[in-house]
Amino acid sequence: MDHAAAEISDPEDLALWALHCYCPNAKRTPHDVVADGNNGRVLYAARHGAPRDRLDVSDAQLSQLLEFRLLEHDGEWVRTTFPVLGSRETVPLRAALRRLAIPLVDAVEKSVHDIAVELQRRGIGHSLYAMVFGYALDLVLWRQLRAEDAVPDTALTTERPWWNGAFWAIHPPRTGSSGTNFYRFAGDLTLVTVWSDETLSRLDTFAATPGTAEALRDHRVSSVTDSEGHGWRLQLDDGRSAIPLVGVGDVLDELATAVAAPVSAFLMSRASEEAHRYVPTDDRAVATVVISHELIWEITEQLIARGACTRAPHGDDLTGLLFLMEGWNS
């Protein structure tokens, strides 16, 4: 066992772990269900399978956990359905990906530089993190993996009416990780926010503020104030947009595709087998999602360490965490 993993104590309640869901079409993700009552403890106890009578679970709880496809049962034997990566799996997985990411960072660094140059030309260098992590690695990459059927289907079905895709628990949590949220407006326009735990609430507030969609379309509007009184820059002093607009096949999309391509090729190759050993699931598509998330965070951290990518904006001005898309279908 890895000595670092041996020093980490994993909570016996999955509600205290980091929970992730690759389920962009979800009506309701499983996070709240795991956190409800003692469900997190039940799911931890059943991660390798357990007799029903040894679990502190009521009939109502069991029904809900089965409905959300978080548990499965065979007679009186109950088992958690999703991957649970404790420190014994997570520590060596991240160590392996730290090493495996180095040649990938070498391969994408020039394209990241080209994105930086294009953004500087537009006067929006503040958007580099959003374009590299949020667009290239957390959006275009998934588009490439879906095209090769390398990740699970996320369409809702009668059997899976709440969410579909991949869900997993991991400990210890990765500090400083980011994600992307999508807000689809009428007229084929989508606002994307690149969030962290620190910025999620403010970004959600901006997207939900009445009039945001109209302001983003109106080139005469230079700034807006959200419902909590925070100001958001929409235009630069010279009148150009402060928020990148990306369309399929345009310059930024082509550069982002060049960043994502070596990463998707790695994930679909035998070179990724070492990482698969640490993900406890027989579903390769689900394992690919878990590995992909850890990998894109690792690649981004290494790009920042090399000075090729900026850190995520924080503080009062969060405009750099936004971008717009048109003509794009998830």
C-alpha positions as a Markdown table, in Angstrom:
| # | Residue | x | y | z |
|---|---|---|---|---|
| 1 | Met | 0.0 | 0.0 | 0.0 |
| 2 | Asp | 1.1 | 3.6 | -0.7 |
| 3 | His | 2.5 | 5.1 | 2.6 |
| 4 | Ala | 0.6 | 8.4 | 1.9 |
| 5 | Ala | -2.7 | 6.5 | 1.5 |
| 6 | Ala | -2.0 | 4.6 | 4.8 |
| 7 | Glu | -1.9 | 7.9 | 6.6 |
| 8 | Ile | -5.3 | 9.0 | 5.4 |
| 9 | Ser | -8.5 | 8.1 | 7.2 |
| 10 | Asp | -11.5 | 7.7 | 4.9 |
| 11 | Pro | -14.9 | 8.8 | 6.5 |
| 12 | Glu | -17.4 | 6.0 | 6.8 |
| 13 | Asp | -20.0 | 8.3 | 5.3 |
| 14 | Leu | -20.0 | 9.0 | 1.6 |
| 15 | Ala | -21.8 | 12.3 | 2.2 |
| 16 | Leu | -18.4 | 13.6 | 3.6 |
| 17 | Trp | -16.6 | 12.5 | 0.4 |
| 18 | Ala | -16.2 | 14.5 | -2.8 |
| 19 | Leu | -19.2 | 13.5 | -5.0 |
| 20 | His | -19.0 | 14.0 | -8.8 |
| 21 | Cys | -21.6 | 13.4 | -11.5 |
| 22 | Tyr | -21.1 | 13.4 | -15.3 |
| 23 | Cys | -24.8 | 13.9 | -16.0 |
| 24 | Pro | -25.4 | 17.1 | -18.0 |
| 25 | Asn | -29.1 | 16.1 | -18.8 |
| 26 | Ala | -30.0 | 15.4 | -15.1 |
| 27 | Lys | -33.3 | 16.7 | -13.6 |
| 28 | Arg | -31.9 | 15.9 | -10.2 |
| 29 | Thr | -28.4 | 14.6 | -9.4 |
| 30 | Pro | -27.7 | 12.1 | -6.7 |
| 31 | His | -25.8 | 14.4 | -4.4 |
| 32 | Asp | -28.8 | 15.4 | -2.2 |
| 33 | Val | -29.9 | 11.8 | -1.9 |
| 34 | Val | -26.5 | 10.7 | -0.7 |
| 35 | Ala | -26.5 | 13.5 | 1.9 |
| 36 | Asp | -30.0 | 12.7 | 3.1 |
| 37 | Gly | -30.1 | 11.2 | 6.6 |
| 38 | Asn | -27.7 | 8.3 | 7.0 |
| 39 | Asn | -27.8 | 7.4 | 3.3 |
| 40 | Gly | -24.1 | 8.1 | 3.0 |
| 41 | Arg | -23.3 | 5.6 | 5.7 |
| 42 | Val | -25.5 | 3.0 | 4.1 |
| 43 | Leu | -23.8 | 3.4 | 0.7 |
| 44 | Tyr | -20.3 | 3.3 | 2.3 |
| 45 | Ala | -21.2 | 0.1 | 4.2 |
| 46 | Ala | -22.6 | -1.5 | 0.9 |
| 47 | Arg | -19.7 | -0.5 | -1.3 |
| 48 | His | -18.5 | -4.1 | -1.5 |
| 49 | Gly | -22.0 | -5.6 | -1.0 |
| 50 | Ala | -23.7 | -6.4 | 2.3 |
| 51 | Pro | -26.8 | -8.3 | 3.5 |
| 52 | Arg | -29.8 | -6.1 | 3.9 |
| 53 | Asp | -30.3 | -7.0 | 7.5 |
| 54 | Arg | -26.9 | -5.7 | 8.4 |
| 55 | Leu | -27.6 | -2.2 | 7.0 |
| 56 | Asp | -29.4 | 0.5 | 9.0 |
| 57 | Val | -31.8 | 1.3 | 6.1 |
| 58 | Ser | -35.6 | 1.6 | 6.1 |
| 59 | Asp | -37.8 | 0.4 | 3.3 |
| 60 | Ala | -38.4 | 4.0 | 2.2 |
| 61 | Gln | -34.7 | 4.7 | 2.1 |
| 62 | Leu | -34.0 | 1.6 | 0.2 |
| 63 | Ser | -36.7 | 2.4 | -2.3 |
| 64 | Gln | -35.2 | 5.9 | -2.9 |
| 65 | Leu | -31.7 | 4.6 | -3.3 |
| 66 | Leu | -32.9 | 2.0 | -5.7 |
| 67 | Glu | -34.9 | 4.6 | -7.6 |
| 68 | Phe | -31.8 | 6.8 | -8.0 |
| 69 | Arg | -29.7 | 3.8 | -9.1 |
| 70 | Leu | -27.4 | 4.2 | -6.2 |
| 71 | Leu | -28.0 | 0.7 | -4.8 |
| 72 | Glu | -28.8 | -2.6 | -6.5 |
| 73 | His | -30.1 | -5.7 | -4.8 |
| 74 | Asp | -30.1 | -9.4 | -5.5 |
| 75 | Gly | -32.5 | -11.0 | -3.0 |
| 76 | Glu | -31.3 | -9.8 | 0.4 |
| 77 | Trp | -27.8 | -8.8 | -0.9 |
| 78 | Val | -27.4 | -5.1 | -1.4 |
| 79 | Arg | -24.6 | -3.3 | -3.2 |
| 80 | Thr | -23.6 | 0.3 | -4.0 |
| 81 | Thr | -23.7 | 0.7 | -7.8 |
| 82 | Phe | -21.2 | 3.5 | -8.3 |
| 83 | Pro | -17.4 | 3.6 | -8.0 |
| 84 | Val | -16.1 | 4.5 | -4.5 |
| 85 | Leu | -12.5 | 5.6 | -4.6 |
| 86 | Gly | -11.0 | 5.8 | -1.1 |
| 87 | Ser | -7.4 | 6.9 | -0.4 |
| 88 | Arg | -6.1 | 3.4 | -1.3 |
| 89 | Glu | -7.2 | 4.0 | -4.9 |
| 90 | Thr | -7.1 | 7.8 | -5.1 |
| 91 | Val | -3.5 | 8.4 | -3.9 |
| 92 | Pro | -1.9 | 6.0 | -6.4 |
| 93 | Leu | -4.3 | 7.1 | -9.2 |
| 94 | Arg | -3.3 | 10.7 | -8.8 |
| 95 | Ala | 0.4 | 9.8 | -8.5 |
| 96 | Ala | 0.1 | 7.9 | -11.8 |
| 97 | Leu | -1.7 | 10.6 | -13.6 |
| 98 | Arg | 0.8 | 13.2 | -12.4 |
| 99 | Arg | 3.5 | 11.3 | -14.3 |
| 100 | Leu | 1.3 | 10.3 | -17.3 |
| 101 | Ala | 0.2 | 14.0 | -17.7 |
| 102 | Ile | 3.7 | 15.3 | -18.4 |
| 103 | Pro | 4.0 | 14.2 | -22.1 |
| 104 | Leu | 0.4 | 15.4 | -22.6 |
| 105 | Val | 1.2 | 18.8 | -21.2 |
| 106 | Asp | 4.2 | 18.9 | -23.6 |
| 107 | Ala | 1.9 | 18.1 | -26.5 |
| 108 | Val | -0.7 | 20.8 | -25.7 |
| 109 | Glu | 1.5 | 23.6 | -24.5 |
| 110 | Lys | 1.9 | 25.2 | -27.9 |
| 111 | Ser | -1.8 | 25.2 | -28.6 |
| 112 | Val | -2.4 | 26.7 | -25.2 |
| 113 | His | 0.0 | 29.4 | -26.1 |
| 114 | Asp | -1.9 | 30.0 | -29.4 |
| 115 | Ile | -5.1 | 30.4 | -27.4 |
| 116 | Ala | -3.4 | 32.9 | -25.2 |
| 117 | Val | -2.2 | 34.9 | -28.2 |
| 118 | Glu | -5.7 | 34.9 | -29.8 |
| 119 | Leu | -7.3 | 36.1 | -26.5 |
| 120 | Gln | -4.7 | 38.8 | -26.1 |
| 121 | Arg | -5.5 | 40.0 | -29.7 |
| 122 | Arg | -9.1 | 40.3 | -28.6 |
| 123 | Gly | -8.2 | 42.1 | -25.4 |
| 124 | Ile | -9.5 | 39.3 | -23.2 |
| 125 | Gly | -6.4 | 37.6 | -21.8 |
| 126 | His | -8.3 | 37.3 | -18.5 |
| 127 | Ser | -10.3 | 34.5 | -20.2 |
| 128 | Leu | -7.4 | 32.1 | -20.7 |
| 129 | Tyr | -8.2 | 29.8 | -17.8 |
| 130 | Ala | -11.8 | 29.5 | -18.9 |
| 131 | Met | -10.8 | 28.7 | -22.5 |
| 132 | Val | -8.2 | 26.2 | -21.6 |
| 133 | Phe | -9.8 | 24.3 | -18.7 |
| 134 | Gly | -13.5 | 25.2 | -19.2 |
| 135 | Tyr | -13.7 | 25.0 | -23.0 |
| 136 | Ala | -10.9 | 22.8 | -24.3 |
| 137 | Leu | -10.6 | 20.3 | -21.5 |
| 138 | Asp | -14.0 | 20.3 | -19.9 |
| 139 | Leu | -16.1 | 20.6 | -23.0 |
| 140 | Val | -14.4 | 19.8 | -26.3 |
| 141 | Leu | -12.7 | 16.8 | -24.7 |
| 142 | Trp | -16.1 | 15.3 | -23.8 |
| 143 | Arg | -17.3 | 16.0 | -27.3 |
| 144 | Gln | -14.4 | 14.0 | -28.7 |
| 145 | Leu | -14.9 | 11.1 | -26.2 |
| 146 | Arg | -18.7 | 11.0 | -26.9 |
| 147 | Ala | -18.0 | 10.8 | -30.7 |
| 148 | Glu | -16.0 | 7.6 | -30.0 |
| 149 | Asp | -18.6 | 6.2 | -27.5 |
| 150 | Ala | -15.9 | 6.2 | -24.9 |
| 151 | Val | -18.1 | 7.7 | -22.1 |
| 152 | Pro | -21.6 | 6.7 | -20.9 |
| 153 | Asp | -24.9 | 7.8 | -22.5 |
| 154 | Thr | -26.4 | 10.7 | -20.5 |
| 155 | Ala | -29.9 | 10.7 | -22.1 |
| 156 | Leu | -32.7 | 10.3 | -19.6 |
| 157 | Thr | -34.9 | 7.2 | -20.0 |
| 158 | Thr | -38.0 | 5.7 | -18.3 |
| 159 | Glu | -35.6 | 3.5 | -16.2 |
| 160 | Arg | -33.4 | 6.5 | -15.4 |
| 161 | Pro | -35.7 | 9.5 | -15.2 |
| 162 | Trp | -33.5 | 11.6 | -12.8 |
| 163 | Trp | -30.0 | 11.3 | -14.1 |
| 164 | Asn | -27.9 | 9.2 | -16.4 |
| 165 | Gly | -24.2 | 9.0 | -17.0 |
| 166 | Ala | -21.6 | 8.5 | -14.3 |
| 167 | Phe | -21.6 | 9.2 | -10.6 |
| 168 | Trp | -18.7 | 8.5 | -8.2 |
| 169 | Ala | -17.4 | 9.2 | -4.7 |
| 170 | Ile | -13.7 | 10.0 | -4.1 |
| 171 | His | -11.6 | 10.8 | -1.1 |
| 172 | Pro | -9.6 | 12.8 | -0.3 |
| 173 | Pro | -11.2 | 15.6 | -2.3 |
| 174 | Arg | -9.0 | 17.4 | -4.8 |
| 175 | Thr | -8.4 | 20.9 | -3.6 |
| 176 | Gly | -9.0 | 23.9 | -5.9 |
| 177 | Ser | -10.7 | 21.8 | -8.7 |
| 178 | Ser | -13.0 | 23.5 | -11.1 |
| 179 | Gly | -16.2 | 22.5 | -13.1 |
| 180 | Thr | -18.4 | 24.0 | -15.7 |
| 181 | Asn | -22.1 | 24.9 | -15.6 |
| 182 | Phe | -24.3 | 25.6 | -18.6 |
| 183 | Tyr | -27.2 | 28.1 | -18.9 |
| 184 | Arg | -29.0 | 27.7 | -22.2 |
| 185 | Phe | -30.9 | 30.8 | -23.3 |
| 186 | Ala | -33.3 | 31.2 | -26.2 |
| 187 | Gly | -31.9 | 31.9 | -29.6 |
| 188 | Asp | -29.1 | 29.2 | -29.6 |
| 189 | Leu | -27.0 | 31.1 | -27.0 |
| 190 | Thr | -25.4 | 29.3 | -24.0 |
| 191 | Leu | -23.6 | 30.9 | -21.1 |
| 192 | Val | -20.9 | 28.8 | -19.6 |
| 193 | Thr | -19.4 | 29.5 | -16.1 |
| 194 | Val | -16.2 | 27.9 | -14.9 |
| 195 | Trp | -16.7 | 27.5 | -11.2 |
| 196 | Ser | -15.0 | 26.5 | -8.0 |
| 197 | Asp | -16.4 | 26.1 | -4.5 |
| 198 | Glu | -15.4 | 29.8 | -3.9 |
| 199 | Thr | -17.1 | 31.2 | -6.9 |
| 200 | Leu | -20.1 | 29.0 | -7.6 |
| 201 | Ser | -22.7 | 31.0 | -5.7 |
| 202 | Arg | -21.8 | 34.3 | -7.4 |
| 203 | Leu | -21.7 | 32.7 | -10.9 |
| 204 | Asp | -25.1 | 31.1 | -10.3 |
| 205 | Thr | -26.5 | 34.4 | -9.1 |
| 206 | Phe | -25.3 | 36.2 | -12.2 |
| 207 | Ala | -26.8 | 33.6 | -14.6 |
| 208 | Ala | -30.1 | 33.7 | -12.7 |
| 209 | Thr | -30.4 | 37.5 | -12.5 |
| 210 | Pro | -33.4 | 38.7 | -14.6 |
| 211 | Gly | -32.2 | 40.4 | -17.8 |
| 212 | Thr | -28.8 | 38.7 | -18.0 |
| 213 | Ala | -29.6 | 36.9 | -21.3 |
| 214 | Glu | -30.8 | 40.1 | -22.9 |
| 215 | Ala | -27.8 | 42.1 | -21.6 |
| 216 | Leu | -25.4 | 39.5 | -23.1 |
| 217 | Arg | -27.0 | 39.9 | -26.5 |
| 218 | Asp | -27.2 | 43.7 | -26.4 |
| 219 | His | -23.9 | 45.1 | -27.6 |
| 220 | Arg | -24.9 | 48.5 | -26.2 |
| 221 | Val | -24.8 | 47.2 | -22.6 |
| 222 | Ser | -21.3 | 47.5 | -21.1 |
| 223 | Ser | -22.0 | 46.1 | -17.6 |
| 224 | Val | -24.7 | 44.6 | -15.5 |
| 225 | Thr | -25.4 | 44.4 | -11.8 |
| 226 | Asp | -26.6 | 41.1 | -10.5 |
| 227 | Ser | -29.4 | 40.6 | -7.9 |
| 228 | Glu | -26.9 | 40.6 | -5.0 |
| 229 | Gly | -25.3 | 43.9 | -6.2 |
| 230 | His | -22.1 | 42.6 | -7.8 |
| 231 | Gly | -21.1 | 44.3 | -11.0 |
| 232 | Trp | -20.1 | 42.3 | -14.2 |
| 233 | Arg | -18.1 | 43.7 | -17.1 |
| 234 | Leu | -19.6 | 42.8 | -20.5 |
| 235 | Gln | -17.5 | 45.1 | -22.7 |
| 236 | Leu | -14.0 | 46.4 | -22.7 |
| 237 | Asp | -13.3 | 50.2 | -22.8 |
| 238 | Asp | -12.9 | 50.1 | -26.6 |
| 239 | Gly | -16.4 | 48.5 | -27.0 |
| 240 | Arg | -15.3 | 45.0 | -27.7 |
| 241 | Ser | -16.8 | 42.1 | -25.8 |
| 242 | Ala | -15.2 | 41.2 | -22.5 |
| 243 | Ile | -16.6 | 37.7 | -22.8 |
| 244 | Pro | -15.4 | 35.2 | -25.5 |
| 245 | Leu | -18.0 | 34.0 | -27.9 |
| 246 | Val | -17.2 | 30.5 | -29.3 |
| 247 | Gly | -18.8 | 28.8 | -32.2 |
| 248 | Val | -18.2 | 25.4 | -33.6 |
| 249 | Gly | -15.4 | 25.6 | -36.2 |
| 250 | Asp | -14.2 | 29.1 | -35.3 |
| 251 | Val | -10.6 | 30.0 | -34.4 |
| 252 | Leu | -11.0 | 29.4 | -30.6 |
| 253 | Asp | -12.8 | 26.1 | -31.3 |
| 254 | Glu | -10.1 | 24.9 | -33.6 |
| 255 | Leu | -7.4 | 25.8 | -31.1 |
| 256 | Ala | -9.3 | 24.1 | -28.2 |
| 257 | Thr | -9.8 | 21.0 | -30.4 |
| 258 | Ala | -6.0 | 20.9 | -30.8 |
| 259 | Val | -5.6 | 20.9 | -27.0 |
| 260 | Ala | -8.2 | 18.2 | -26.4 |
| 261 | Ala | -7.1 | 15.8 | -29.2 |
| 262 | Pro | -3.9 | 14.4 | -27.5 |
| 263 | Val | -5.8 | 14.0 | -24.2 |
| 264 | Ser | -8.7 | 12.1 | -25.8 |
| 265 | Ala | -6.3 | 9.9 | -27.8 |
| 266 | Phe | -4.5 | 9.0 | -24.5 |
| 267 | Leu | -7.7 | 8.2 | -22.7 |
| 268 | Met | -8.8 | 5.8 | -25.5 |
| 269 | Ser | -5.4 | 4.1 | -25.8 |
| 270 | Arg | -3.6 | 1.4 | -23.9 |
| 271 | Ala | -1.4 | 4.0 | -22.4 |
| 272 | Ser | -4.3 | 4.8 | -19.9 |
| 273 | Glu | -4.5 | 1.2 | -18.6 |
| 274 | Glu | -2.3 | 1.9 | -15.6 |
| 275 | Ala | -4.9 | 4.5 | -14.4 |
| 276 | His | -7.8 | 2.1 | -15.0 |
| 277 | Arg | -6.4 | -0.3 | -12.4 |
| 278 | Tyr | -7.3 | 2.1 | -9.6 |
| 279 | Val | -10.9 | 2.7 | -10.5 |
| 280 | Pro | -13.2 | 0.0 | -8.9 |
| 281 | Thr | -15.7 | -0.6 | -11.7 |
| 282 | Asp | -16.1 | -3.0 | -14.5 |
| 283 | Asp | -17.7 | -0.3 | -16.7 |
| 284 | Arg | -14.9 | 1.1 | -18.7 |
| 285 | Ala | -16.9 | 4.1 | -19.9 |
| 286 | Val | -17.6 | 5.1 | -16.3 |
| 287 | Ala | -13.9 | 4.6 | -15.4 |
| 288 | Thr | -12.9 | 6.8 | -18.3 |
| 289 | Val | -15.1 | 9.6 | -16.9 |
| 290 | Val | -13.5 | 9.3 | -13.5 |
| 291 | Ile | -9.9 | 9.2 | -14.9 |
| 292 | Ser | -10.7 | 12.1 | -17.3 |
| 293 | His | -11.8 | 14.4 | -14.6 |
| 294 | Glu | -8.7 | 13.7 | -12.5 |
| 295 | Leu | -6.5 | 14.0 | -15.6 |
| 296 | Ile | -7.8 | 17.4 | -16.8 |
| 297 | Trp | -7.3 | 18.9 | -13.3 |
| 298 | Glu | -3.8 | 17.5 | -13.3 |
| 299 | Ile | -3.0 | 18.9 | -16.8 |
| 300 | Thr | -4.4 | 22.3 | -15.9 |
| 301 | Glu | -2.3 | 22.4 | -12.7 |
| 302 | Gln | 0.9 | 21.5 | -14.6 |
| 303 | Leu | 0.1 | 24.1 | -17.3 |
| 304 | Ile | -0.3 | 26.8 | -14.6 |
| 305 | Ala | 3.0 | 25.6 | -12.9 |
| 306 | Arg | 4.8 | 26.1 | -16.2 |
| 307 | Gly | 3.4 | 29.5 | -16.7 |
| 308 | Ala | 1.5 | 28.5 | -19.8 |
| 309 | Cys | -1.9 | 29.1 | -18.3 |
| 310 | Thr | -3.2 | 31.6 | -15.8 |
| 311 | Arg | -4.9 | 30.7 | -12.6 |
| 312 | Ala | -8.7 | 30.9 | -12.3 |
| 313 | Pro | -9.8 | 34.5 | -11.7 |
| 314 | His | -11.0 | 35.3 | -8.2 |
| 315 | Gly | -12.0 | 38.3 | -6.1 |
| 316 | Asp | -14.4 | 41.0 | -7.3 |
| 317 | Asp | -14.0 | 40.6 | -11.1 |
| 318 | Leu | -15.1 | 37.2 | -12.2 |
| 319 | Thr | -15.9 | 38.0 | -15.8 |
| 320 | Gly | -12.9 | 35.9 | -16.8 |
| 321 | Leu | -14.8 | 32.8 | -15.6 |
| 322 | Leu | -17.5 | 33.3 | -18.3 |
| 323 | Phe | -17.8 | 32.4 | -22.0 |
| 324 | Leu | -20.6 | 32.2 | -24.5 |
| 325 | Met | -21.3 | 29.6 | -27.1 |
| 326 | Glu | -23.5 | 29.6 | -30.1 |
| 327 | Gly | -24.4 | 26.8 | -32.6 |
| 328 | Trp | -23.2 | 24.2 | -30.1 |
| 329 | Asn | -25.2 | 21.1 | -29.1 |
| 330 | Ser | -24.2 | 19.2 | -26.0 |
